[in-house]
Short mmCIF file of N, CA and C in Angstrom, two decimals:
data_model
loop_
_atom_site.label_atom_id
_atom_site.label_comp_id
_atom_site.label_asym_id
_atom_site.label_seq_id
_atom_site.Cartn_x
_atom_site.Cartn_y
_atom_site.Cartn_z
N MET A 1 0.85 -1.22 0.04
CA MET A 1 0.06 -0.07 0.12
C MET A 1 0.74 1.08 -0.01
N LYS A 2 1.95 1.19 0.70
CA LYS A 2 2.83 2.34 0.90
C LYS A 2 3.58 2.82 -0.59
N GLN A 3 3.86 1.52 -1.30
CA GLN A 3 4.55 1.80 -2.46
C GLN A 3 3.54 2.19 -3.77
N LEU A 4 2.21 1.99 -3.47
CA LEU A 4 1.26 2.36 -4.33
C LEU A 4 1.01 4.14 -3.91
N SER A 5 0.97 4.51 -2.69
CA SER A 5 0.86 6.00 -2.52
C SER A 5 2.20 6.29 -2.98
N ILE A 6 3.34 6.04 -2.81
CA ILE A 6 4.39 6.45 -3.43
C ILE A 6 4.28 6.76 -5.09
N PHE A 7 3.87 5.65 -5.56
CA PHE A 7 3.64 5.71 -6.95
C PHE A 7 2.40 6.94 -7.24
N ILE A 8 1.53 7.00 -6.61
CA ILE A 8 0.37 8.19 -6.98
C ILE A 8 0.97 9.35 -6.79
N VAL A 9 1.68 9.58 -5.56
CA VAL A 9 2.46 10.77 -5.42
C VAL A 9 3.11 11.45 -6.63
N ALA A 10 4.18 10.51 -6.86
CA ALA A 10 5.28 10.56 -7.99
C ALA A 10 4.48 10.85 -9.20
N LEU A 11 3.34 10.12 -9.70
CA LEU A 11 2.47 10.15 -10.94
C LEU A 11 2.02 11.69 -10.82
N PHE A 12 1.58 12.17 -9.69
CA PHE A 12 0.65 13.33 -9.50
C PHE A 12 1.89 14.57 -9.77
N LEU A 13 2.94 14.46 -9.23
CA LEU A 13 4.13 15.30 -9.30
C LEU A 13 4.57 15.46 -11.04
N ALA A 14 4.94 14.38 -11.27
CA ALA A 14 5.35 14.39 -13.11
C ALA A 14 4.19 14.91 -13.73
N LEU A 15 2.95 14.60 -13.56
CA LEU A 15 1.84 15.35 -14.22
C LEU A 15 1.67 16.85 -13.94
N SER A 16 1.94 17.12 -12.71
CA SER A 16 2.23 18.61 -12.51
C SER A 16 3.07 19.33 -13.28
N LEU A 17 4.18 19.01 -13.29
CA LEU A 17 5.56 19.40 -13.87
C LEU A 17 5.06 19.42 -15.61
N ASN A 18 4.54 18.52 -16.07
CA ASN A 18 4.14 18.56 -17.27
C ASN A 18 3.40 19.58 -17.78
N THR A 19 2.26 19.97 -16.72
CA THR A 19 1.43 20.98 -16.91
C THR A 19 1.78 22.02 -16.95
N THR A 20 2.89 22.29 -15.83
CA THR A 20 3.37 23.93 -15.69
C THR A 20 4.57 24.05 -16.61
N SER A 21 5.22 22.95 -17.23
CA SER A 21 6.68 23.09 -17.44
C SER A 21 6.75 22.09 -18.61
N MET A 22 6.44 22.30 -19.88
CA MET A 22 6.82 21.30 -20.99
C MET A 22 8.39 21.28 -21.40
N ALA A 23 8.85 22.57 -21.57
CA ALA A 23 10.12 22.70 -22.01
C ALA A 23 11.20 22.78 -20.96
N GLY A 24 10.99 22.66 -19.62
CA GLY A 24 12.01 22.87 -18.53
C GLY A 24 11.16 23.86 -17.55
N PHE A 25 12.04 23.97 -16.54
CA PHE A 25 11.71 24.75 -15.44
C PHE A 25 11.57 26.21 -15.74
N PHE A 26 10.55 26.79 -15.25
CA PHE A 26 10.69 28.45 -15.46
C PHE A 26 10.88 29.27 -14.08
N SER A 27 11.48 30.35 -14.16
CA SER A 27 11.96 31.18 -13.15
C SER A 27 10.77 31.95 -12.68
N ALA A 28 10.95 32.62 -11.17
CA ALA A 28 9.78 33.26 -10.77
C ALA A 28 9.86 34.67 -11.24
N GLU A 29 10.99 34.86 -11.79
CA GLU A 29 11.21 36.20 -12.80
C GLU A 29 10.21 36.19 -13.76
N ALA A 30 10.24 35.13 -14.51
CA ALA A 30 9.08 35.17 -15.41
C ALA A 30 7.91 35.45 -15.26
N LEU A 31 7.35 34.89 -14.26
CA LEU A 31 5.96 35.09 -13.67
C LEU A 31 5.79 36.53 -13.32
N ALA A 32 6.84 36.99 -12.51
CA ALA A 32 6.74 38.28 -11.94
C ALA A 32 6.63 39.35 -13.29
N THR A 33 7.59 39.08 -14.51
CA THR A 33 7.30 39.90 -15.48
C THR A 33 5.84 39.90 -15.93
N ALA A 34 5.16 38.92 -16.15
CA ALA A 34 3.83 38.75 -16.56
C ALA A 34 2.75 39.59 -15.75
N GLU A 35 2.99 39.17 -14.48
CA GLU A 35 2.47 40.19 -13.30
C GLU A 35 2.53 41.60 -13.43
N THR A 36 3.72 42.22 -13.86
CA THR A 36 4.27 43.06 -13.90
C THR A 36 3.46 44.00 -14.86
N PHE A 37 3.44 43.01 -16.37
CA PHE A 37 2.84 43.63 -17.39
C PHE A 37 1.38 43.94 -17.40
N ILE A 38 0.53 42.96 -16.81
CA ILE A 38 -0.61 43.16 -16.48
C ILE A 38 -1.15 44.09 -15.23
N THR A 39 -0.18 44.46 -14.49
CA THR A 39 -0.64 45.56 -13.66
C THR A 39 -0.40 47.00 -14.29
N THR A 40 0.58 46.99 -15.10
CA THR A 40 0.75 48.36 -16.04
C THR A 40 -0.40 48.21 -17.01
N ILE A 41 -0.86 47.07 -17.65
CA ILE A 41 -2.20 47.20 -18.39
C ILE A 41 -3.31 47.73 -17.59
N ASP A 42 -3.47 47.09 -16.38
CA ASP A 42 -4.56 47.57 -15.72
C ASP A 42 -4.49 48.85 -15.16
N SER A 43 -3.56 49.71 -15.05
CA SER A 43 -3.23 51.05 -14.59
C SER A 43 -3.61 51.77 -15.77
N GLY A 44 -3.97 51.35 -16.98
CA GLY A 44 -4.09 52.06 -18.28
C GLY A 44 -3.11 52.73 -18.96
N ASP A 45 -1.68 52.33 -18.58
CA ASP A 45 -0.49 52.78 -19.22
C ASP A 45 0.03 52.03 -20.22
N LEU A 46 -0.81 52.00 -21.43
CA LEU A 46 -0.66 51.03 -22.42
C LEU A 46 0.67 51.47 -23.28
N GLN A 47 0.87 52.53 -23.14
CA GLN A 47 2.33 52.87 -23.81
C GLN A 47 3.58 52.23 -22.99
N GLN A 48 3.48 52.14 -21.83
CA GLN A 48 4.66 51.63 -20.99
C GLN A 48 4.57 49.93 -21.06
N ALA A 49 3.45 49.61 -21.26
CA ALA A 49 3.34 47.89 -21.53
C ALA A 49 3.99 47.83 -22.64
N TYR A 50 3.62 48.67 -23.80
CA TYR A 50 4.38 48.37 -25.17
C TYR A 50 6.09 48.54 -24.99
N PHE A 51 6.37 49.59 -24.29
CA PHE A 51 7.58 49.82 -24.29
C PHE A 51 8.49 48.52 -23.34
N ASP A 52 7.71 48.02 -22.33
CA ASP A 52 8.27 46.90 -21.69
C ASP A 52 8.27 45.45 -22.63
N SER A 53 7.58 45.48 -23.31
CA SER A 53 7.47 44.37 -24.14
C SER A 53 8.55 43.79 -25.24
N SER A 54 8.77 42.62 -25.58
CA SER A 54 9.78 42.38 -26.37
C SER A 54 9.74 42.61 -27.84
N GLU A 55 10.95 42.45 -28.51
CA GLU A 55 11.19 42.92 -29.82
C GLU A 55 10.34 42.46 -30.83
N LEU A 56 9.76 41.11 -30.35
CA LEU A 56 8.83 40.17 -31.28
C LEU A 56 7.41 41.12 -31.46
N LEU A 57 7.17 41.46 -30.30
CA LEU A 57 5.82 42.29 -30.22
C LEU A 57 5.82 43.62 -30.98
N LYS A 58 7.05 44.28 -30.80
CA LYS A 58 7.17 45.60 -31.50
C LYS A 58 7.24 45.28 -33.11
N LEU A 59 8.02 44.12 -33.40
CA LEU A 59 8.04 44.06 -34.67
C LEU A 59 6.74 43.55 -35.56
N ARG A 60 5.64 43.09 -34.88
CA ARG A 60 4.53 42.76 -35.59
C ARG A 60 3.54 43.95 -35.25
N ASN A 61 3.76 44.67 -34.33
CA ASN A 61 2.72 45.96 -34.10
C ASN A 61 3.58 47.50 -33.64
N SER A 62 3.04 48.33 -34.45
CA SER A 62 3.65 49.71 -34.13
C SER A 62 2.89 49.96 -32.78
N GLU A 63 3.60 50.67 -31.99
CA GLU A 63 3.10 51.01 -30.68
C GLU A 63 1.64 51.92 -30.88
N GLN A 64 1.30 52.56 -31.82
CA GLN A 64 -0.09 53.08 -32.08
C GLN A 64 -0.75 52.04 -32.51
N GLU A 65 -0.76 50.96 -33.37
CA GLU A 65 -1.61 50.00 -33.48
C GLU A 65 -1.90 48.97 -32.29
N TRP A 66 -0.93 48.97 -31.51
CA TRP A 66 -1.04 48.07 -30.38
C TRP A 66 -2.01 48.64 -29.40
N VAL A 67 -1.71 49.97 -29.21
CA VAL A 67 -2.60 50.87 -28.19
C VAL A 67 -3.79 51.00 -28.58
N THR A 68 -3.99 51.35 -29.81
CA THR A 68 -5.17 51.53 -30.32
C THR A 68 -6.28 50.09 -30.17
N GLU A 69 -5.52 48.94 -30.50
CA GLU A 69 -6.24 47.57 -30.44
C GLU A 69 -6.61 47.31 -29.01
N GLN A 70 -5.64 47.58 -28.08
CA GLN A 70 -5.82 47.09 -26.53
C GLN A 70 -7.29 48.19 -25.98
N GLU A 71 -6.99 49.38 -26.56
CA GLU A 71 -8.17 50.36 -26.00
C GLU A 71 -9.39 50.04 -26.67
N LEU A 72 -9.58 49.36 -27.72
CA LEU A 72 -10.85 49.03 -28.25
C LEU A 72 -11.21 47.75 -27.58
N ILE A 73 -10.20 46.77 -27.01
CA ILE A 73 -10.69 45.57 -26.45
C ILE A 73 -11.26 46.13 -25.03
N PHE A 74 -10.53 46.78 -24.33
CA PHE A 74 -10.92 47.46 -22.97
C PHE A 74 -12.44 48.21 -23.08
N LYS A 75 -12.82 48.95 -24.19
CA LYS A 75 -14.26 49.68 -24.36
C LYS A 75 -15.14 48.50 -24.39
N LEU A 76 -14.52 47.52 -25.20
CA LEU A 76 -15.93 46.26 -25.58
C LEU A 76 -15.88 45.58 -24.14
N LEU A 77 -14.66 45.04 -23.34
CA LEU A 77 -14.72 44.01 -22.28
C LEU A 77 -14.88 44.85 -20.78
N GLY A 78 -14.44 46.02 -20.73
CA GLY A 78 -14.22 46.85 -19.64
C GLY A 78 -12.84 46.49 -18.75
N THR A 79 -12.70 47.00 -17.76
CA THR A 79 -11.17 46.72 -17.12
C THR A 79 -11.75 45.19 -16.28
N VAL A 80 -10.70 44.73 -16.13
CA VAL A 80 -10.38 43.48 -15.40
C VAL A 80 -10.77 43.83 -13.83
N GLN A 81 -11.61 43.02 -13.44
CA GLN A 81 -12.15 43.48 -11.87
C GLN A 81 -11.41 42.28 -11.02
N GLU A 82 -11.17 41.18 -11.55
CA GLU A 82 -10.76 39.99 -11.01
C GLU A 82 -9.94 38.92 -11.93
N ARG A 83 -8.95 38.44 -11.30
CA ARG A 83 -8.14 37.43 -12.13
C ARG A 83 -7.66 36.58 -11.40
N GLN A 84 -7.27 35.00 -11.81
CA GLN A 84 -6.85 34.27 -11.09
C GLN A 84 -6.00 33.25 -12.13
N LEU A 85 -4.78 33.30 -11.63
CA LEU A 85 -3.79 32.18 -12.51
C LEU A 85 -4.31 31.12 -12.87
N MET A 86 -4.24 30.61 -14.07
CA MET A 86 -4.67 29.21 -14.41
C MET A 86 -3.69 28.27 -14.84
N THR A 87 -2.79 28.82 -15.59
CA THR A 87 -1.60 27.67 -16.05
C THR A 87 -0.59 28.53 -16.44
N VAL A 88 0.56 27.88 -16.75
CA VAL A 88 1.76 28.56 -17.13
C VAL A 88 2.39 27.11 -17.77
N ARG A 89 2.83 27.18 -19.15
CA ARG A 89 3.27 26.23 -19.88
C ARG A 89 4.47 26.73 -20.48
N ALA A 90 5.47 26.15 -20.58
CA ALA A 90 6.81 26.32 -21.33
C ALA A 90 6.69 25.55 -22.46
N ARG A 91 7.18 26.31 -23.63
CA ARG A 91 7.38 25.90 -25.05
C ARG A 91 8.50 26.30 -25.69
N ASP A 92 8.84 25.43 -26.46
CA ASP A 92 10.24 26.05 -27.11
C ASP A 92 9.75 26.32 -28.77
N SER A 93 8.50 26.43 -29.13
CA SER A 93 8.42 27.00 -30.35
C SER A 93 6.82 27.55 -30.10
N TYR A 94 6.52 28.26 -31.05
CA TYR A 94 5.20 28.90 -30.97
C TYR A 94 4.84 29.49 -32.49
N PRO A 95 3.52 28.97 -32.73
CA PRO A 95 3.21 29.24 -34.28
C PRO A 95 3.61 30.74 -34.70
N GLY A 96 4.04 30.89 -35.72
CA GLY A 96 4.35 32.25 -36.37
C GLY A 96 5.61 33.00 -35.81
N LEU A 97 6.18 32.31 -34.75
CA LEU A 97 7.29 32.82 -34.31
C LEU A 97 8.56 32.16 -34.21
N PRO A 98 9.78 32.77 -34.02
CA PRO A 98 11.11 31.84 -34.14
C PRO A 98 10.98 30.98 -32.87
N ASP A 99 11.76 29.85 -32.99
CA ASP A 99 11.98 28.84 -31.97
C ASP A 99 12.45 29.78 -30.98
N GLY A 100 12.62 29.22 -29.38
CA GLY A 100 13.07 29.93 -28.42
C GLY A 100 12.33 29.59 -27.13
N ASN A 101 12.71 30.02 -26.13
CA ASN A 101 12.27 29.56 -24.82
C ASN A 101 10.94 30.54 -24.33
N TYR A 102 9.73 29.88 -24.38
CA TYR A 102 8.43 30.75 -24.48
C TYR A 102 7.80 30.36 -23.10
N LEU A 103 7.15 30.95 -22.51
CA LEU A 103 6.08 30.67 -21.43
C LEU A 103 4.78 31.16 -21.94
N VAL A 104 3.76 30.21 -21.79
CA VAL A 104 2.12 30.83 -22.14
C VAL A 104 1.64 30.95 -20.73
N VAL A 105 1.27 31.95 -20.43
CA VAL A 105 0.64 32.25 -18.99
C VAL A 105 -0.91 32.67 -19.30
N SER A 106 -1.63 32.19 -18.63
CA SER A 106 -3.08 32.33 -18.56
C SER A 106 -3.48 32.44 -17.25
N TYR A 107 -4.58 33.60 -17.56
CA TYR A 107 -5.58 33.63 -16.45
C TYR A 107 -7.09 33.74 -16.85
N GLU A 108 -7.89 33.25 -15.62
CA GLU A 108 -9.22 33.31 -15.74
C GLU A 108 -9.47 34.54 -15.09
N CYS A 109 -10.35 35.52 -15.83
CA CYS A 109 -10.63 37.00 -15.16
C CYS A 109 -12.24 37.09 -15.55
N ARG A 110 -12.37 38.43 -14.70
CA ARG A 110 -13.85 38.71 -14.86
C ARG A 110 -13.47 40.04 -14.91
N THR A 111 -14.34 40.77 -16.09
CA THR A 111 -13.99 41.96 -16.38
C THR A 111 -15.49 42.82 -16.06
N GLN A 112 -15.76 44.15 -16.38
CA GLN A 112 -16.76 44.89 -16.25
C GLN A 112 -18.04 44.19 -17.19
N HIS A 113 -17.62 43.94 -18.24
CA HIS A 113 -18.78 43.65 -19.27
C HIS A 113 -18.71 41.85 -19.57
N LYS A 114 -17.97 41.11 -18.89
CA LYS A 114 -17.83 39.62 -19.24
C LYS A 114 -17.56 39.18 -17.96
N ALA A 115 -18.42 37.98 -17.72
CA ALA A 115 -18.45 37.35 -16.60
C ALA A 115 -16.97 36.42 -16.58
N LYS A 116 -16.86 36.05 -17.52
CA LYS A 116 -15.55 34.82 -17.79
C LYS A 116 -14.82 35.05 -18.95
N ALA A 117 -13.65 35.53 -18.82
CA ALA A 117 -12.82 35.87 -19.60
C ALA A 117 -11.38 35.30 -19.58
N ILE A 118 -10.78 35.09 -20.78
CA ILE A 118 -9.36 34.53 -20.61
C ILE A 118 -8.32 35.54 -21.03
N GLU A 119 -7.09 35.86 -20.00
CA GLU A 119 -6.13 36.58 -20.49
C GLU A 119 -5.07 35.68 -20.55
N LEU A 120 -4.46 36.09 -21.98
CA LEU A 120 -3.22 35.23 -22.17
C LEU A 120 -1.93 36.06 -22.62
N LEU A 121 -0.89 35.75 -21.80
CA LEU A 121 0.34 36.31 -22.20
C LEU A 121 1.22 35.31 -22.80
N LEU A 122 2.06 35.69 -23.61
CA LEU A 122 3.01 34.84 -24.35
C LEU A 122 4.51 35.55 -23.83
N LEU A 123 5.32 34.99 -23.09
CA LEU A 123 6.54 35.38 -22.69
C LEU A 123 7.61 34.77 -23.55
N ILE A 124 8.87 35.54 -23.80
CA ILE A 124 9.99 34.93 -24.56
C ILE A 124 11.22 35.46 -23.77
N GLU A 125 12.18 34.33 -23.51
CA GLU A 125 13.46 34.74 -22.52
C GLU A 125 14.38 35.38 -23.73
N GLN A 126 14.77 36.37 -23.24
CA GLN A 126 15.66 37.16 -24.18
C GLN A 126 16.94 37.40 -23.11
N GLY A 127 17.90 36.60 -23.40
CA GLY A 127 19.25 36.60 -22.37
C GLY A 127 18.94 36.21 -21.20
N GLU A 128 18.82 37.27 -20.19
CA GLU A 128 18.52 36.86 -18.77
C GLU A 128 17.23 37.33 -18.43
N GLU A 129 16.48 37.89 -19.27
CA GLU A 129 15.13 38.54 -18.99
C GLU A 129 14.03 37.79 -19.81
N TRP A 130 12.98 37.75 -19.28
CA TRP A 130 11.85 37.27 -19.81
C TRP A 130 10.95 38.69 -20.27
N ARG A 131 10.47 38.73 -21.39
CA ARG A 131 9.38 39.77 -21.98
C ARG A 131 8.14 39.15 -22.70
N VAL A 132 7.20 40.04 -22.65
CA VAL A 132 5.92 39.82 -22.96
C VAL A 132 6.18 39.95 -24.51
N CYS A 133 5.67 39.02 -25.40
CA CYS A 133 5.79 39.16 -26.88
C CYS A 133 4.13 39.01 -27.27
N GLU A 134 3.43 38.69 -26.62
CA GLU A 134 1.92 38.64 -27.02
C GLU A 134 1.10 38.79 -25.83
N TYR A 135 -0.17 39.75 -25.92
CA TYR A 135 -1.00 39.71 -24.85
C TYR A 135 -2.41 39.95 -25.31
N SER A 136 -3.15 39.11 -24.99
CA SER A 136 -4.65 39.01 -25.29
C SER A 136 -5.72 38.79 -24.09
N ILE A 137 -6.89 39.40 -24.41
CA ILE A 137 -8.10 38.85 -23.26
C ILE A 137 -9.28 38.62 -24.25
N ARG A 138 -9.80 37.53 -24.19
CA ARG A 138 -11.10 37.24 -24.73
C ARG A 138 -12.03 36.59 -23.92
#
């Protein structure tokens, strides 16, 4: 019975690691970067969020395009009232982007005009830092 319990715990840990990290372990700094980014978004400082993002996000969107898109989304959904971290997944590739060390961070949230929404951040490791290269809320 003791061996079965150990096996179940080991299996649970292995599955948990697979859920949170498919391409390796991620640092607390990566999650802190995601939290800082959404705090900046929540404060309404979209220009600062853009400035803090990765070069990949900047290559795909001008500052004006990105800020305008985010403003439209916030007009439709309203501001985030509540959020809870759902998943963190590491990946070594992402569709439409070059190979690299990525983290997909998702939050379940409630906004002024939507009872249940998903907030998604894609981060890439650049040297010793993690930067947001994609942000969306749906």
